[in-house]
Short mmCIF file of C-alpha atoms in Angstrom, two decimals:
data_model
loop_
_atom_site.label_atom_id
_atom_site.label_comp_id
_atom_site.label_asym_id
_atom_site.label_seq_id
_atom_site.Cartn_x
_atom_site.Cartn_y
_atom_site.Cartn_z
CA MET D 258 -3.60 18.54 4.77
CA LYS D 259 -2.34 22.07 4.30
CA MET D 260 1.43 21.72 4.59
CA LEU D 261 3.94 19.23 3.21
CA LEU D 262 7.35 19.39 4.90
CA ASP D 263 10.57 18.83 2.98
CA THR D 264 13.58 16.93 4.28
CA ASN D 265 15.48 20.03 5.43
CA ILE D 266 12.60 21.32 7.55
CA CYS D 267 12.19 17.87 9.14
CA ILE D 268 15.89 17.87 10.04
CA TYR D 269 15.66 21.39 11.50
CA VAL D 270 12.71 20.34 13.65
CA THR D 271 14.27 17.11 14.94
CA LYS D 272 17.63 18.77 15.64
CA ARG D 273 15.89 21.78 17.19
CA LYS D 274 17.97 24.18 15.08
CA PRO D 275 17.16 26.85 14.21
CA VAL D 276 14.89 27.33 17.17
CA SER D 277 12.49 29.51 15.17
CA VAL D 278 11.70 26.63 12.79
CA ARG D 279 10.96 24.24 15.64
CA GLU D 280 8.77 26.83 17.38
CA LYS D 281 6.80 27.41 14.18
CA PHE D 282 6.39 23.64 13.73
CA LEU D 283 5.14 23.18 17.30
CA SER D 284 2.53 25.91 16.74
CA LEU D 285 0.95 23.99 13.84
CA ASP D 286 -2.06 21.72 13.92
CA PHE D 287 -0.42 18.36 13.17
CA ALA D 288 -3.56 17.19 11.38
CA ASP D 289 -2.64 19.73 8.69
CA VAL D 290 1.00 18.62 8.30
CA GLY D 291 2.52 15.76 6.36
CA VAL D 292 5.60 14.44 4.61
CA SER D 293 6.03 12.44 1.44
CA SER D 294 7.30 8.88 1.42
CA ILE D 295 10.37 10.21 -0.40
CA THR D 296 11.12 12.54 2.50
CA VAL D 297 10.78 9.62 4.91
CA ALA D 298 13.23 7.61 2.77
CA GLU D 299 15.74 10.49 2.83
CA LEU D 300 15.41 10.84 6.59
CA GLU D 301 15.81 7.09 7.14
CA TYR D 302 18.90 7.15 4.94
CA GLY D 303 20.31 9.89 7.16
CA VAL D 304 19.71 7.71 10.21
CA TYR D 305 21.67 4.85 8.63
CA LYS D 306 24.55 7.22 7.86
CA SER D 307 24.66 8.68 11.35
CA GLN D 308 27.01 7.76 14.16
CA GLN D 309 24.12 7.68 16.65
CA ARG D 310 21.67 5.45 14.78
CA GLU D 311 19.57 4.33 17.73
CA LYS D 312 19.13 7.84 19.13
CA ASN D 313 18.37 9.31 15.71
CA GLN D 314 15.95 6.51 14.81
CA GLU D 315 14.02 7.12 18.02
CA ALA D 316 13.89 10.86 17.30
CA LEU D 317 12.70 10.25 13.74
CA ASN D 318 10.05 7.75 14.84
CA GLU D 319 8.75 10.22 17.43
CA PHE D 320 8.68 13.03 14.85
CA LEU D 321 6.86 10.97 12.21
CA ARG D 322 4.33 9.66 14.72
CA PHE D 323 2.36 12.91 14.46
CA LEU D 324 2.46 13.37 10.69
CA GLN D 325 0.62 12.04 7.69
CA ILE D 326 2.93 10.16 5.31
CA LEU D 327 1.82 10.56 1.72
CA PRO D 328 2.75 8.03 -0.95
CA TYR D 329 4.72 9.14 -3.97
CA ASP D 330 2.58 7.87 -6.79
CA GLU D 331 2.22 8.37 -10.53
CA LYS D 332 0.18 11.55 -10.09
CA ALA D 333 2.86 13.04 -7.85
CA ALA D 334 5.54 12.11 -10.39
CA LYS D 335 3.67 13.91 -13.16
CA VAL D 336 3.17 17.02 -11.03
CA TYR D 337 6.88 16.99 -10.11
CA ALA D 338 7.85 16.83 -13.78
CA LYS D 339 5.46 19.63 -14.79
CA VAL D 340 6.38 21.98 -11.94
CA GLY D 341 10.07 21.19 -12.36
CA ARG D 342 9.98 22.16 -16.03
CA GLU D 343 7.97 25.32 -15.35
CA LEU D 344 10.49 26.40 -12.72
CA GLU D 345 13.41 25.54 -15.01
CA ILE D 346 12.00 27.81 -17.71
CA LYS D 347 11.86 30.62 -15.12
CA GLY D 348 15.45 29.93 -14.07
CA GLN D 349 14.43 28.45 -10.72
CA VAL D 350 15.85 24.95 -10.93
CA ILE D 351 14.90 22.43 -8.26
CA SER D 352 17.18 19.58 -7.33
CA PRO D 353 16.53 16.12 -8.71
CA MET D 354 15.09 13.53 -6.38
#
């Protein structure tokens, strides 16, 4: 896998806005694209909050059907902590999970 999508990019693709993001996504080889299990959890949470749950759940299921879903494990947690601290030192704070 070469690319891991974050929650915002997934939302842009499923909502088809901005168009340029969706076009870029559609040009990718889906074998090279994935999302983390945390991103899936955030997207599912958004479905539960939405007014159009059924429609949004179908769209999310269709979107995820093509992607690898990577588990968030201990190794990922350690990398997150290390990278987060390195960015913080540089003044580039990332949001907490």
